[in-house]
Coordinates of C-alpha atoms and ligand atoms in Angstrom, one line a residue:
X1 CA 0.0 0.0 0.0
X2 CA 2.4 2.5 0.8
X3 CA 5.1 1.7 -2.2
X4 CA 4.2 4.8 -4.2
X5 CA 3.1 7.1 -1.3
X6 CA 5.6 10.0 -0.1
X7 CA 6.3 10.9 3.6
X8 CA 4.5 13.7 5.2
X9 CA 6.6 16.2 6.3
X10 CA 7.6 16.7 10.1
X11 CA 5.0 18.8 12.1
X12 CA 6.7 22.3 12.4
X13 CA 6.5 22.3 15.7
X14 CA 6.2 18.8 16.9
X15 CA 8.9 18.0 14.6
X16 CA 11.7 19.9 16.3
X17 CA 11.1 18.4 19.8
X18 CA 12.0 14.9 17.8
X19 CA 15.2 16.6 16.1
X20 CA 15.6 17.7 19.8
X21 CA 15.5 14.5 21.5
X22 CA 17.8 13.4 19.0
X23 CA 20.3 16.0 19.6
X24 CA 23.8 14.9 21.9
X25 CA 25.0 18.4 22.4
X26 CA 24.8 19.0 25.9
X27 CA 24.7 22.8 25.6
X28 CA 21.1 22.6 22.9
X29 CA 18.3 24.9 24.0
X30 CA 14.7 24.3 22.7
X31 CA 13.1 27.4 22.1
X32 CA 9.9 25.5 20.2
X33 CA 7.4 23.6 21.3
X34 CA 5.1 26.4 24.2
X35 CA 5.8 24.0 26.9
X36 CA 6.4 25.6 30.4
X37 CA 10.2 24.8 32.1
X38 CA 11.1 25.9 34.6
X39 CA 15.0 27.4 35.5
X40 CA 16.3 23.9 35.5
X41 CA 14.9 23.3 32.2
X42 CA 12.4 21.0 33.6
X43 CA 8.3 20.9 33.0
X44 CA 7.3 19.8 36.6
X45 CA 3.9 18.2 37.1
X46 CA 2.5 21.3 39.3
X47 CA 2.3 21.0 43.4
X48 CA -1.8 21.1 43.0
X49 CA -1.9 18.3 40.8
X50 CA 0.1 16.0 42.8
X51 CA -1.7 16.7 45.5
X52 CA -4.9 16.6 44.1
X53 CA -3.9 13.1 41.8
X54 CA -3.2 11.8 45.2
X55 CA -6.4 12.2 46.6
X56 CA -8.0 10.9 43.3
X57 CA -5.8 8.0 43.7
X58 CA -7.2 7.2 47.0
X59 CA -10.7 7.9 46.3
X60 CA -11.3 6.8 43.0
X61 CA -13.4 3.3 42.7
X62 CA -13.8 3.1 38.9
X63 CA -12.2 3.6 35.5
X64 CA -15.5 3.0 33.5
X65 CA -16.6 5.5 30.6
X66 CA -17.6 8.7 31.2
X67 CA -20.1 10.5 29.5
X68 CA -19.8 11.4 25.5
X69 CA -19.7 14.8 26.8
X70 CA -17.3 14.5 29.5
X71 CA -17.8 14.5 33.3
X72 CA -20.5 17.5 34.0
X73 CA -18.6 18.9 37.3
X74 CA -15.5 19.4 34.5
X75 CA -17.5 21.2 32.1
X76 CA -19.3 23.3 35.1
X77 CA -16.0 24.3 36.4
X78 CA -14.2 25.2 32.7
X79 CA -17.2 27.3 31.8
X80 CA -16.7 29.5 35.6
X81 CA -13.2 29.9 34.6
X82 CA -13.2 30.6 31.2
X83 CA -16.7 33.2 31.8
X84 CA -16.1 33.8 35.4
X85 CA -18.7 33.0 38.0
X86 CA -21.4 35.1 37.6
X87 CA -21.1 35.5 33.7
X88 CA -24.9 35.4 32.0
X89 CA -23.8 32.8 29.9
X90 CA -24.2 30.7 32.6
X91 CA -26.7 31.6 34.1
X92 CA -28.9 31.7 31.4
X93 CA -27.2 28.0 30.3
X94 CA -26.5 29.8 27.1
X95 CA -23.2 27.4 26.8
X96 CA -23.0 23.8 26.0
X97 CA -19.2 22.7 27.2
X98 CA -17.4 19.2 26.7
X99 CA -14.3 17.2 27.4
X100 CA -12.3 17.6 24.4
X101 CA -8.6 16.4 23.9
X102 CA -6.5 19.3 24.5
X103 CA -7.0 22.5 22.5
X104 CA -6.5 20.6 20.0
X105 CA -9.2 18.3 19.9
X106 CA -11.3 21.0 21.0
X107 CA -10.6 23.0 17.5
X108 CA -11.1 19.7 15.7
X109 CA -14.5 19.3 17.2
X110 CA -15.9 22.5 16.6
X111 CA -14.6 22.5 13.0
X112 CA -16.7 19.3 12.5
X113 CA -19.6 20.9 13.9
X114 CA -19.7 24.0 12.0
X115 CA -18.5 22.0 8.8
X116 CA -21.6 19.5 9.2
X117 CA -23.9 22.6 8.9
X118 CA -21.9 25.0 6.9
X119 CA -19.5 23.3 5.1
X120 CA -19.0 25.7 2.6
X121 CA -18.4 28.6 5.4
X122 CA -14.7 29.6 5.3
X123 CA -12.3 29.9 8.2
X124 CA -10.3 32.9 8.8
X125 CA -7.1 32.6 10.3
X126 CA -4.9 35.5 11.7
X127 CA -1.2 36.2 10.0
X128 CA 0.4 34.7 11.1
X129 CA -1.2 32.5 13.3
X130 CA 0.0 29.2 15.3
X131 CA 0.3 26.2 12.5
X132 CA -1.9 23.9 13.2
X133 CA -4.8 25.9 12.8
X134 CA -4.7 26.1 9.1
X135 CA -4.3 21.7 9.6
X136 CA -6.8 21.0 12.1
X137 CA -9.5 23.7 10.3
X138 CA -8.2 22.3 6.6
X139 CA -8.5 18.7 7.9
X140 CA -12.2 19.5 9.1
X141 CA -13.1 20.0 5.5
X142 CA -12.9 24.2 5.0
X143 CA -11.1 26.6 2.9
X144 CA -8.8 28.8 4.7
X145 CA -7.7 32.5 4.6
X146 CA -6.1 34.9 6.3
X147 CA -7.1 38.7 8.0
X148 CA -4.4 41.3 8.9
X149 CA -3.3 40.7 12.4
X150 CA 0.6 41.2 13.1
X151 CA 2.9 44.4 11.3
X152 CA 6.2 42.9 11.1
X153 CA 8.0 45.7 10.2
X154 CA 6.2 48.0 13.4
X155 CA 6.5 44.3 15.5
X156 CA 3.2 44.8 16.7
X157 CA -0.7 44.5 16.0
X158 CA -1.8 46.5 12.9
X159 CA -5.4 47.1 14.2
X160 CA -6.6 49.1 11.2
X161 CA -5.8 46.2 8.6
X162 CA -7.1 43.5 11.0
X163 CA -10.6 46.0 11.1
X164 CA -10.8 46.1 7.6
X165 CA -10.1 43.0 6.7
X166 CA -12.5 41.5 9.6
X167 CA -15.3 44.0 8.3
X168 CA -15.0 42.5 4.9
X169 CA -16.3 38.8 6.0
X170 CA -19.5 37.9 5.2
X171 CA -21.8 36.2 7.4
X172 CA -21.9 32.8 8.7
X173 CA -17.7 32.3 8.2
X174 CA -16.1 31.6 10.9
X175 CA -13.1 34.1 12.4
X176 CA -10.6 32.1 14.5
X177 CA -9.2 34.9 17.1
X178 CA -6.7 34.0 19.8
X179 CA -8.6 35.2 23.4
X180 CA -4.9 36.5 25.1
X181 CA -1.0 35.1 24.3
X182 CA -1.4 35.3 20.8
X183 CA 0.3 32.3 19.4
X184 CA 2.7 32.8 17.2
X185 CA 3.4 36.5 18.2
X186 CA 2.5 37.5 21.4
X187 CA 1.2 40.3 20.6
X188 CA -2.8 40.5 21.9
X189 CA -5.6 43.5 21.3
X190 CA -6.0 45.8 24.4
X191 CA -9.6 45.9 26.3
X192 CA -10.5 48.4 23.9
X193 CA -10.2 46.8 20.8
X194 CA -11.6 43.5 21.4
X195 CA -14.9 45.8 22.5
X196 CA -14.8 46.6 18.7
X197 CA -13.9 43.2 17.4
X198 CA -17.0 42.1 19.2
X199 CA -19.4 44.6 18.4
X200 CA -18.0 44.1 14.6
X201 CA -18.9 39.9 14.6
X202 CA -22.3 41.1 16.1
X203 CA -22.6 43.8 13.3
X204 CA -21.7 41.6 10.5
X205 CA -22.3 38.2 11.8
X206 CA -19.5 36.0 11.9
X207 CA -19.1 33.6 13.8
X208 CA -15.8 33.8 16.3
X209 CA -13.8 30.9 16.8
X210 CA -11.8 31.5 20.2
X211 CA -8.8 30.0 20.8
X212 CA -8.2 30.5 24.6
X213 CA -5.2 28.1 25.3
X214 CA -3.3 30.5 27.6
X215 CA -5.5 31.7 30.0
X216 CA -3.4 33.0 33.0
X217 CA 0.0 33.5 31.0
X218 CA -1.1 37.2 29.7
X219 CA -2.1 39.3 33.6
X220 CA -3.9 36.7 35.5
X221 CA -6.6 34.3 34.9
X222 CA -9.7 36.8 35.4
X223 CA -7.6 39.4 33.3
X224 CA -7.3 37.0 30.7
X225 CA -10.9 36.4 30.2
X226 CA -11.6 39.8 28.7
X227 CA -12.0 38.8 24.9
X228 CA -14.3 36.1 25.5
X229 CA -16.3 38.7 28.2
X230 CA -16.7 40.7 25.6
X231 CA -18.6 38.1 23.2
X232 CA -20.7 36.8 25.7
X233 CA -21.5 40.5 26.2
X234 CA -22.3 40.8 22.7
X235 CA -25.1 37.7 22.9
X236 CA -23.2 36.2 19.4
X237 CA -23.1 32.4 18.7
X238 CA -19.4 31.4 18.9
X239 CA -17.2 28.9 20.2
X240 CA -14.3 28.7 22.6
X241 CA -11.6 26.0 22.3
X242 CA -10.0 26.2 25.9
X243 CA -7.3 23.9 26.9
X244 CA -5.7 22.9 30.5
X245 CA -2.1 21.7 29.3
X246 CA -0.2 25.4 29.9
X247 CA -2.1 26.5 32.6
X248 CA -2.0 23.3 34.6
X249 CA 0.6 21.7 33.1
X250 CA -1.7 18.9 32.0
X251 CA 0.3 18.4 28.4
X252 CA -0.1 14.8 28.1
X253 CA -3.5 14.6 30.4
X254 CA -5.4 16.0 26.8
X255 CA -7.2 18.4 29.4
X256 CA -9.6 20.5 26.7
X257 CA -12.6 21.6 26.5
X258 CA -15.0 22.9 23.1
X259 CA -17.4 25.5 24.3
X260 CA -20.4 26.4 22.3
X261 CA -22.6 30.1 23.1
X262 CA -25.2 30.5 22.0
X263 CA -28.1 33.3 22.4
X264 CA -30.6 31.0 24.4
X265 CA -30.2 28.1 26.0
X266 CA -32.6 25.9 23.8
X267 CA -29.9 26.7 21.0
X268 CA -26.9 25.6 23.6
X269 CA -29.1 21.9 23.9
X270 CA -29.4 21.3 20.4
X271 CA -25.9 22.2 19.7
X272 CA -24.6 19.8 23.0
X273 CA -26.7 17.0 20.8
X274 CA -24.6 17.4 17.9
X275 CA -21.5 18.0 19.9
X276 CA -22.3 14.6 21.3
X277 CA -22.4 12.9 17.7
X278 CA -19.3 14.5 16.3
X279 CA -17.2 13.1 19.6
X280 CA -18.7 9.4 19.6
X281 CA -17.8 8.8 16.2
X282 CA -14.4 10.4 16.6
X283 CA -13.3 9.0 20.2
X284 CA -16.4 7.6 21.7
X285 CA -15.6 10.0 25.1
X286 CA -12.8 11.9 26.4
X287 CA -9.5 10.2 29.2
X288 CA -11.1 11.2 32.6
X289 CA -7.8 11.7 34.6
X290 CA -7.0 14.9 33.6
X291 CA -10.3 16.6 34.1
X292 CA -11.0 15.0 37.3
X293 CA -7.8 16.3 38.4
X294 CA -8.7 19.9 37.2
X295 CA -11.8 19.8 38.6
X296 CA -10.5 19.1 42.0
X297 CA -8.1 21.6 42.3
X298 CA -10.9 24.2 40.7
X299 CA -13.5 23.0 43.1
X300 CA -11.5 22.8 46.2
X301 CA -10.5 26.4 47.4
X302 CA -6.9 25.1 49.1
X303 CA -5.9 23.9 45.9
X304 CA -7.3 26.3 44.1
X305 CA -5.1 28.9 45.8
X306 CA -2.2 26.7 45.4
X307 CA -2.5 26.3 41.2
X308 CA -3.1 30.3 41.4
X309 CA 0.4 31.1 43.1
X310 CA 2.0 28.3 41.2
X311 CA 0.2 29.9 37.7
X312 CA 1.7 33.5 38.6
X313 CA 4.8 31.9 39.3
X314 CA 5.4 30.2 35.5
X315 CA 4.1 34.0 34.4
X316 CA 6.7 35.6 36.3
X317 CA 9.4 33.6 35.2
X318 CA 8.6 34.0 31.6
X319 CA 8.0 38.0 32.4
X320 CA 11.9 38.0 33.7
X321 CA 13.1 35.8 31.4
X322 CA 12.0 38.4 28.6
X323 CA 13.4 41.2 30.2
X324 CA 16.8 38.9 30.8
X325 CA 16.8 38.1 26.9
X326 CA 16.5 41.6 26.0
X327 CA 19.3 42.9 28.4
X328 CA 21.4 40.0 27.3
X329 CA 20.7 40.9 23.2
X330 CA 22.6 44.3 24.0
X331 CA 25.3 43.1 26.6
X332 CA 26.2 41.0 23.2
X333 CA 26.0 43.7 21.2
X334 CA 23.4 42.3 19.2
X335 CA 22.1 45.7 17.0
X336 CA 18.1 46.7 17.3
X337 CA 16.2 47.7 19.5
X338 CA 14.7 44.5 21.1
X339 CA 12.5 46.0 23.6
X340 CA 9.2 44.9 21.4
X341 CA 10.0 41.4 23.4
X342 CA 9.3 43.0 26.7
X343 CA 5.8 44.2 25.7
X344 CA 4.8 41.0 24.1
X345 CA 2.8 38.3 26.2
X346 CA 2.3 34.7 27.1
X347 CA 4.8 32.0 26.4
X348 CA 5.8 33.3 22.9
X349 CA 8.0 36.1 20.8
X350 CA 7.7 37.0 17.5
X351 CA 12.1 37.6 17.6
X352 CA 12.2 39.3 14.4
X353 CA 15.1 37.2 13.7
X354 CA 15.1 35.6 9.5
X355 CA 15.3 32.2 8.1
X356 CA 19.3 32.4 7.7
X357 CA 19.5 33.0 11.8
X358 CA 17.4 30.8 12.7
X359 CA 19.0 28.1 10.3
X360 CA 22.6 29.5 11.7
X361 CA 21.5 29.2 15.5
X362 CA 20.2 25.2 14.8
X363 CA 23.6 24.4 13.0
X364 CA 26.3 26.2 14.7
X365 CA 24.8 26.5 18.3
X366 CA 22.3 23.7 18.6
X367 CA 19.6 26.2 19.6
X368 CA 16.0 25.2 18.0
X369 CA 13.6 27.7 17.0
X370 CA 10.5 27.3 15.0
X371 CA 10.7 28.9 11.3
X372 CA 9.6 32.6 11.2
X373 CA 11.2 33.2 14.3
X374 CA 9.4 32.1 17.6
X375 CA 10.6 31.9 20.6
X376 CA 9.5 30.2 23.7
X377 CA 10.3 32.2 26.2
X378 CA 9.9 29.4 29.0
X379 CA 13.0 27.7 27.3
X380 CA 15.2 30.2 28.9
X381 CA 17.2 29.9 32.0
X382 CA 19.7 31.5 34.0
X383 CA 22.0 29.4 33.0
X384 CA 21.8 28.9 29.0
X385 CA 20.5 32.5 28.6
X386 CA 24.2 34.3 28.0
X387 CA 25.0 31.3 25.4
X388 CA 22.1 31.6 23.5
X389 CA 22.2 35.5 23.5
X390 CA 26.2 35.0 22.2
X391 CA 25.0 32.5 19.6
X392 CA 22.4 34.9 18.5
X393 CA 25.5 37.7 18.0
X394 CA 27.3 35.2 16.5
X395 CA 24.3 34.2 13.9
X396 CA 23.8 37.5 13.1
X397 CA 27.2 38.9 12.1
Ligands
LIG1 C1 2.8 25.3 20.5 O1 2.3 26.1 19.8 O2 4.0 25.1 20.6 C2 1.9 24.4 21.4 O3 0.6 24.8 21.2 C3 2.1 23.0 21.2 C4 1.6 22.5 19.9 O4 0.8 21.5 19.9 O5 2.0 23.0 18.9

């Protein structure tokens, strides 16, 4: 079967952690994959979800199915993080919410379910925007373009092109827009202009697609909820992909969750009914442990405080370690002014550096970026920040 068929090519992103792993200099750096590490270099499973995995280990009698949808307490408690408590899309049960797997499978499930009803809709994707949007949303069947997002030349968010080019969409396509951390640039919309992004998908009737994967890596967890407030606000239908695996450090867990609003809540049933088909003949139901374990530390106020302090503490790192990167760039010598680095957010920079240095800094220095230029921040650490800052002078020259 497979005499005459061609390898795919390696995931952009994916891809690299392999080449990684395979690498035997001891001095390599990944700068890819937006995976938390701390200033060892390690991704530690989070305080909170040891202690709450050891009181699930205790307690737990049974590993039989849950629900198609997932376990209800995990979709009660994702939709009072990603709205906030009192939003009126719960209380009015305008939401339908299940277990996906990751942010990921959360995409890929709402792009079924919009693609069943509107499968000639198109999805609109920011430039740049994180890879596999353009092969989860393709692989669900649609036709992808792209709206004005980033200014490469300014290193920062051309609002007036992403306006325009957002007022031209016609009704019924669907807008993917990342909620905070914008992924690959880090460079979000201020409170202001998501008001006018949402009053714009009301206005023209779009449908937004939000990807919310970062929540608490931008100013905090309630700060981070402002785009998708401001939807809610607006009464549209749209979707929210949320995921667990940066936040929590759930990565492998496949912590997710697709979120469908919709005006009234007899529109949020019918939609949980087809939500329901698209995931039993995909998967059947979602893995349990990492939602039980979320859940626990959610709904259990110790816990809860502990997964806070330990959130702001990954945010803070990152926060110095951009500062650290850009003092670094000059102590080099490195010419530009970085300082667009500090004002970007979330786990990722846009470094402004080309194909050739990137290229240079994998071959000479053993220091993997992804192509265009993004950085993981997290990957930094006290101790392999001065090398990689030398190896950028040195790519550079
Ligand atoms: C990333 O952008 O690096 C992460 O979201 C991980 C992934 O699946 O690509």
């Amino acid at each position: 079967m497979w005499k005459s068929i061609q390898p795919a090519p390696p995931d952009s992103i994916l891809g690299l952690t392999e080449e990684f792993k395979k690498d035997q200099n001891p001095q390599k750096v990944n700068l890819g994959v937006g995976v938390y590490k701390d200033d060892d270099g390690n991704t530690p499973v989070l305080s909170c979800v040891k202690a709450a995995e050891k009181e699930l280990l205790e307690k737990q009698t049974s590993k039989s199915y849950l629900p198609i949808s997932g376990d209800a307490a995990y979709a009660a408690a994702v939709q009072r993080l990603i709205f906030g408590e009192d939003n009126d899309v719960i209380t009015a049960k305008r939401a339908a919410t299940i277990h996906a797997p990751g942010g990921t499978g959360a995409l890929r499930v709402g792009g079924d379910l919009i693609h069943k009803f509107t499968p000639d809709a198109r999805v609109w994707v920011s430039s740049p925007t994180w890879a596999n949007h353009n092969g989860i949303f393709g692989a669900a069947g649609f036709e992808i373009s792209q709206y004005g997002y980033y200014n490469p030349e300014q290193k920062s968010l051309d609002f007036d092109k992403m306006m325009t080019d957002l007022g031209k969409i016609p009704a019924g396509d669907v807008v993917v827009l990342h909620a905070c951390c914008h992924n690959p640039s880090g460079v979000d919309l201020d409170s202001g202009q998501w008001k006018k992004v949402a009053d714009l998908a009301a206005e023209k009737a779009w449908i937004p697609f939000l990807d919310f994967a970062y929540q608490g890596f931008g100013d905090g967890v309630d700060e981070d909820r402002f785009a998708v407030e401001q939807f809610a606000a607006a009464g549209v239908d749209f979707f929210v992909a949320s995921s667990f695996s940066k936040n929590f450090g759930l990565y492998n867990e496949r912590t997710g969750a697709i979120t469908v609003i919709t005006p009234t809540a007899e529109e949020a049933s019918v939609a949980m009914s087809h939500l329901k088909t698209v995931v039993r003949t995909n998967y059947s139901n979602p893995p349990a442990h990492g939602g039980l374990v979320a859940t626990m530390i959610l709904d259990t106020p110790d816990l809860r405080k502990m997964w806070l302090e330990e959130l702001a503490a990954m945010r803070d790192r990152i926060v110095n370690m951009r500062k650290s990167l850009v003092a670094g760039l000059a102590a080099q010598g490195v010419e530009g002014d970085f300082s667009f680095i500090e004002k970007q957010r979330g786990m990722f920079s846009f470094s402004g550096w080309s194909d050739d240095v990137v290229s240079r800094l994998r071959k000479d220095s053993n220091i993997y970026v992804v192509g265009g230029g993004r950085i993981n921040l997290a990957g930094l650490t006290t101790s392999n920040i001065e090398y990689v800052c030398k190896a950028v002078a040195d790519a550079m020259k």
